[in-house]
Short mmCIF file of C-alpha atoms in Angstrom, two decimals:
data_model
loop_
_atom_site.label_atom_id
_atom_site.label_comp_id
_atom_site.label_asym_id
_atom_site.label_seq_id
_atom_site.Cartn_x
_atom_site.Cartn_y
_atom_site.Cartn_z
CA UNK A 11 -76.47 115.41 1.43
CA UNK A 12 -75.23 113.59 4.54
CA UNK A 13 -77.12 114.04 7.80
CA UNK A 14 -76.04 112.15 10.92
CA UNK A 15 -77.82 112.60 14.25
CA UNK A 16 -76.75 111.05 17.58
CA UNK A 17 -75.10 108.10 15.85
CA UNK A 18 -73.84 105.37 18.18
CA UNK A 19 -72.37 101.92 17.59
CA UNK A 20 -71.65 99.54 20.46
CA UNK A 21 -70.08 96.10 20.48
CA UNK A 22 -71.08 94.71 23.85
CA UNK A 23 -69.58 97.03 26.45
CA UNK A 24 -67.28 98.69 23.89
CA UNK A 25 -68.53 101.89 22.25
CA UNK A 26 -66.92 102.29 18.83
CA UNK A 27 -68.87 105.43 17.84
CA UNK A 28 -70.33 107.55 20.63
CA UNK A 29 -73.34 109.78 19.90
CA UNK A 30 -71.87 111.80 17.00
CA UNK A 31 -73.78 114.28 14.83
CA UNK A 32 -72.74 116.15 11.68
CA UNK A 33 -73.92 117.31 8.26
CA UNK A 34 -72.13 117.47 4.92
CA UNK A 35 -73.53 119.73 2.24
CA UNK A 36 -73.67 119.24 -1.53
CA UNK A 37 -70.32 119.94 -3.16
CA UNK A 38 -68.25 119.57 0.02
CA UNK A 39 -65.10 117.49 0.46
CA UNK A 40 -64.79 116.71 4.16
CA UNK A 41 -61.84 114.91 5.69
CA UNK A 42 -62.71 112.42 8.43
CA UNK A 43 -59.59 111.83 10.49
CA UNK A 44 -58.66 109.90 13.59
CA UNK A 45 -56.13 107.48 15.07
CA UNK A 46 -56.34 103.78 14.27
CA UNK A 47 -59.37 102.31 16.02
CA UNK A 48 -60.99 105.72 16.58
CA UNK A 49 -64.23 104.78 14.78
CA UNK A 50 -63.65 106.12 11.25
CA UNK A 51 -64.33 102.95 9.28
CA UNK A 52 -67.18 101.98 11.60
CA UNK A 53 -68.85 105.32 10.88
CA UNK A 54 -68.54 104.86 7.12
CA UNK A 55 -69.86 101.32 7.26
CA UNK A 56 -72.96 102.58 9.04
CA UNK A 57 -73.40 105.41 6.53
CA UNK A 58 -73.36 103.02 3.56
CA UNK A 59 -75.58 100.42 5.23
CA UNK A 60 -73.03 97.71 5.98
CA UNK A 61 -73.45 98.06 9.75
CA UNK A 62 -76.61 98.63 11.74
CA UNK A 63 -76.27 101.51 14.25
CA UNK A 64 -77.03 100.84 17.88
CA UNK A 65 -78.91 104.14 17.89
CA UNK A 66 -79.16 107.38 15.94
CA UNK A 67 -80.35 108.50 12.52
CA UNK A 68 -78.66 108.58 9.11
CA UNK A 69 -79.86 110.28 5.92
CA UNK A 70 -77.84 110.31 2.68
CA UNK A 71 -78.92 112.05 -0.52
CA UNK A 72 -82.34 112.53 1.07
CA UNK A 73 -82.86 108.84 1.88
CA UNK A 74 -83.22 107.39 5.36
CA UNK A 75 -80.73 104.59 6.02
CA UNK A 76 -83.23 102.60 8.08
CA UNK A 77 -86.30 102.77 5.85
CA UNK A 78 -84.91 103.55 2.36
CA UNK A 79 -81.57 101.75 2.34
CA UNK A 80 -81.84 100.37 -1.21
CA UNK A 81 -82.53 103.81 -2.69
CA UNK A 82 -79.73 105.27 -0.58
CA UNK A 83 -77.27 102.76 -2.02
CA UNK A 84 -78.26 103.68 -5.57
CA UNK A 85 -76.91 107.18 -4.99
CA UNK A 86 -73.59 106.45 -3.32
CA UNK A 87 -70.16 105.20 -4.26
CA UNK A 88 -68.01 103.48 -1.65
CA UNK A 89 -64.31 102.69 -1.57
CA UNK A 90 -63.81 100.52 1.54
CA UNK A 91 -60.54 100.14 3.40
CA UNK A 92 -60.53 96.43 2.60
CA UNK A 93 -62.59 95.44 -0.42
CA UNK A 94 -63.59 92.01 -1.64
CA UNK A 95 -63.30 91.58 -5.40
CA UNK A 96 -64.57 88.79 -7.63
CA UNK A 97 -61.08 87.52 -8.38
CA UNK A 98 -62.13 84.92 -10.94
CA UNK A 99 -63.53 87.71 -13.13
CA UNK A 100 -61.60 90.02 -15.41
CA UNK A 101 -61.65 93.78 -14.87
CA UNK A 102 -64.21 94.15 -17.67
CA UNK A 103 -66.41 91.37 -16.28
CA UNK A 104 -66.24 92.80 -12.77
CA UNK A 105 -67.26 96.29 -13.91
CA UNK A 106 -70.01 94.83 -16.13
CA UNK A 107 -71.42 93.11 -13.05
CA UNK A 108 -71.31 96.36 -11.06
CA UNK A 109 -72.98 98.30 -13.87
CA UNK A 110 -75.78 95.75 -14.19
CA UNK A 111 -76.38 95.79 -10.43
CA UNK A 112 -77.02 99.52 -10.83
CA UNK A 113 -79.28 98.84 -13.86
CA UNK A 114 -77.15 100.87 -16.27
CA UNK A 115 -77.73 100.44 -20.00
CA UNK A 116 -75.34 97.94 -21.61
CA UNK A 117 -73.99 100.48 -24.10
CA UNK A 118 -73.27 102.93 -21.30
CA UNK A 119 -71.54 100.22 -19.25
CA UNK A 120 -69.27 99.31 -22.15
CA UNK A 121 -68.44 102.93 -22.88
CA UNK A 122 -67.66 103.74 -19.26
CA UNK A 123 -65.51 100.63 -18.79
CA UNK A 124 -63.46 101.55 -21.83
CA UNK A 125 -63.03 105.15 -20.70
CA UNK A 126 -62.21 104.28 -17.08
CA UNK A 127 -59.68 101.62 -18.10
CA UNK A 128 -57.93 104.19 -20.26
CA UNK A 129 -58.09 106.87 -17.57
CA UNK A 130 -56.47 104.59 -14.98
CA UNK A 131 -53.93 103.04 -17.40
CA UNK A 132 -55.57 99.62 -17.19
CA UNK A 133 -56.33 98.98 -20.85
CA UNK A 134 -53.70 96.24 -21.11
CA UNK A 135 -55.16 94.47 -18.07
CA UNK A 136 -58.85 94.92 -18.98
CA UNK A 137 -59.40 91.27 -19.86
CA UNK A 138 -57.06 89.75 -17.30
CA UNK A 139 -58.33 88.03 -14.18
CA UNK A 140 -58.28 90.16 -11.04
CA UNK A 141 -56.55 87.30 -9.19
CA UNK A 142 -53.35 88.24 -11.02
CA UNK A 143 -53.54 91.96 -10.22
CA UNK A 144 -51.09 93.82 -8.03
CA UNK A 145 -52.40 95.64 -4.95
CA UNK A 146 -52.35 98.95 -6.82
CA UNK A 147 -54.30 97.50 -9.74
CA UNK A 148 -56.87 96.07 -7.34
CA UNK A 149 -57.28 99.48 -5.76
CA UNK A 150 -57.87 101.04 -9.17
CA UNK A 151 -60.54 98.41 -9.81
CA UNK A 152 -62.27 99.32 -6.54
CA UNK A 153 -62.21 103.02 -7.39
CA UNK A 154 -63.58 102.40 -10.88
CA UNK A 155 -66.39 100.33 -9.36
CA UNK A 156 -67.31 103.23 -7.07
CA UNK A 157 -67.32 105.79 -9.90
CA UNK A 158 -69.01 103.73 -12.61
CA UNK A 159 -72.63 104.68 -11.86
CA UNK A 160 -72.00 108.43 -11.35
CA UNK A 161 -72.94 108.56 -7.64
CA UNK A 162 -74.10 111.72 -5.90
CA UNK A 163 -72.13 110.95 -2.72
CA UNK A 164 -68.73 109.30 -2.41
CA UNK A 165 -67.56 107.59 0.77
CA UNK A 166 -63.82 106.99 0.57
CA UNK A 167 -61.95 104.97 3.21
CA UNK A 168 -58.19 105.28 2.58
CA UNK A 169 -58.75 105.37 -1.21
CA UNK A 170 -55.12 106.06 -2.12
CA UNK A 171 -53.70 102.90 -0.53
CA UNK A 172 -51.14 101.20 -2.83
CA UNK A 173 -51.66 103.74 -5.64
CA UNK A 174 -48.70 105.14 -7.56
CA UNK A 175 -47.90 108.85 -7.44
CA UNK A 176 -49.44 109.55 -10.83
CA UNK A 177 -52.76 107.96 -9.92
CA UNK A 178 -52.85 109.75 -6.55
CA UNK A 179 -52.30 113.06 -8.35
CA UNK A 180 -55.10 112.22 -10.79
CA UNK A 181 -57.46 111.24 -7.97
CA UNK A 182 -56.85 114.45 -6.03
CA UNK A 183 -57.66 116.56 -9.10
CA UNK A 184 -60.67 114.37 -9.99
CA UNK A 185 -62.18 114.61 -6.50
CA UNK A 186 -61.78 118.38 -6.43
CA UNK A 187 -63.43 118.67 -9.85
CA UNK A 188 -66.29 116.35 -8.87
CA UNK A 189 -66.93 118.49 -5.79
CA UNK A 190 -67.01 121.56 -8.03
CA UNK A 191 -69.73 119.80 -10.03
CA UNK A 192 -71.82 119.18 -6.92
CA UNK A 193 -70.68 115.74 -5.75
CA UNK A 194 -70.41 115.27 -1.98
CA UNK A 195 -67.30 113.50 -0.68
CA UNK A 196 -66.50 112.13 2.77
CA UNK A 197 -62.82 111.23 2.78
CA UNK A 198 -61.65 108.99 5.61
CA UNK A 199 -57.90 108.79 6.20
CA UNK A 200 -55.04 108.95 8.65
CA UNK A 201 -52.68 110.42 6.02
CA UNK A 202 -52.79 114.02 7.17
CA UNK A 203 -50.75 115.49 4.31
CA UNK A 204 -53.37 114.43 1.76
CA UNK A 205 -56.28 115.62 3.90
CA UNK A 206 -54.65 119.01 4.42
CA UNK A 207 -54.35 119.67 0.67
CA UNK A 208 -57.64 118.07 -0.41
CA UNK A 209 -60.20 118.83 2.31
CA UNK A 210 -61.26 122.42 3.18
CA UNK A 211 -63.15 121.07 6.21
CA UNK A 212 -61.92 118.52 8.73
CA UNK A 213 -63.69 116.30 11.23
CA UNK A 214 -61.62 114.45 13.83
CA UNK A 215 -62.88 111.43 15.75
CA UNK A 216 -61.03 110.11 18.77
CA UNK A 217 -62.09 107.11 20.86
CA UNK A 218 -65.50 107.22 19.19
CA UNK A 219 -66.09 110.91 19.98
CA UNK A 220 -66.18 113.73 17.44
CA UNK A 221 -63.60 116.15 18.88
CA UNK A 222 -63.41 118.62 15.97
CA UNK A 223 -65.53 119.72 13.01
CA UNK A 224 -64.46 122.94 11.29
CA UNK A 225 -62.64 124.44 8.31
CA UNK A 226 -58.88 123.91 8.51
CA UNK A 227 -58.20 127.62 9.03
CA UNK A 228 -60.63 127.73 11.95
CA UNK A 229 -58.92 124.73 13.53
CA UNK A 230 -55.60 126.53 13.18
CA UNK A 231 -57.00 129.49 15.07
CA UNK A 232 -58.61 127.33 17.77
CA UNK A 233 -55.46 125.33 18.47
CA UNK A 234 -52.86 127.99 17.66
CA UNK A 235 -51.16 125.45 15.40
CA UNK A 236 -50.43 125.79 11.69
CA UNK A 237 -49.79 122.24 10.43
CA UNK A 238 -52.60 119.70 10.41
CA UNK A 239 -50.42 117.07 12.09
CA UNK A 240 -49.89 119.47 15.02
CA UNK A 241 -53.63 120.19 15.21
CA UNK A 242 -54.35 116.46 15.10
CA UNK A 243 -51.79 115.73 17.83
CA UNK A 244 -53.25 118.40 20.10
CA UNK A 245 -56.90 117.42 19.64
CA UNK A 246 -56.30 113.68 19.99
CA UNK A 247 -53.86 114.17 22.88
CA UNK A 248 -51.20 112.21 21.04
CA UNK A 249 -48.32 113.38 23.22
CA UNK A 250 -44.99 112.03 24.36
CA UNK A 251 -43.70 111.19 20.87
CA UNK A 252 -40.13 111.99 21.87
CA UNK A 253 -40.27 109.66 24.86
CA UNK A 254 -41.91 106.92 22.79
CA UNK A 255 -39.21 107.28 20.14
CA UNK A 256 -36.45 106.76 22.70
CA UNK A 257 -38.33 103.79 24.13
CA UNK A 258 -38.69 102.33 20.64
CA UNK A 259 -34.94 102.72 20.07
CA UNK A 260 -34.27 100.94 23.37
CA UNK A 261 -36.57 98.06 22.40
CA UNK A 262 -35.08 97.67 18.92
CA UNK A 263 -31.46 98.07 20.02
CA UNK A 264 -31.76 96.32 23.37
CA UNK A 265 -30.71 97.81 26.67
CA UNK A 266 -27.74 99.60 25.10
CA UNK A 267 -29.16 101.95 22.40
CA UNK A 268 -25.83 103.79 22.16
CA UNK A 269 -23.92 100.66 21.21
#
């Protein structure tokens, strides 16, 4: 469902994504991990057509991103790390707009909006302007927008940001069930605890390079580490945490950390 071949994105002399290749099959949930600035969000933006690759090929749901981008977008749902919402609209109006952009029938749009608002405990806010929403409510609106048209592939970039515990629990169960039903999910995050419980397969990008792509158990065997945070630290060479901690204490406390 997702096919990436020799994908590269450069900004001048800086290479944000460096010649990566991978495939994600129907029904898979794959975690896409990496440090801040590693190239995670850049990759997703290329996959959904928001950024033009410098080189390489992308195919999603059988559609080529270069020649069939409009059809590709019909089949995907995208939760970006930072989304722009139409704040002057209400939740209902915003979702109506999204549904019409996907050419859904009006009756189906109304039914889905009602059901999604109930599912995400947003019934009381359904006719309120988004400008008055909390960050968590805005995130729910973004997620509902991505799910409304029943996409075949979901691209999720830190989808649980600002969500309460109950909604995170719901989303984990929902994503697992959608994968069981054949949906394909690429889950981009730096929250390793969620990725470890949700994603049977993990890809790790570091400085634009894909340094790991395997089931979690295989990564444990390769690195001789059990916890995903230890695997991540080893593969991204994130060392010297103890020394950095002491340095951070010195900076915060001044030259006399024991005072």
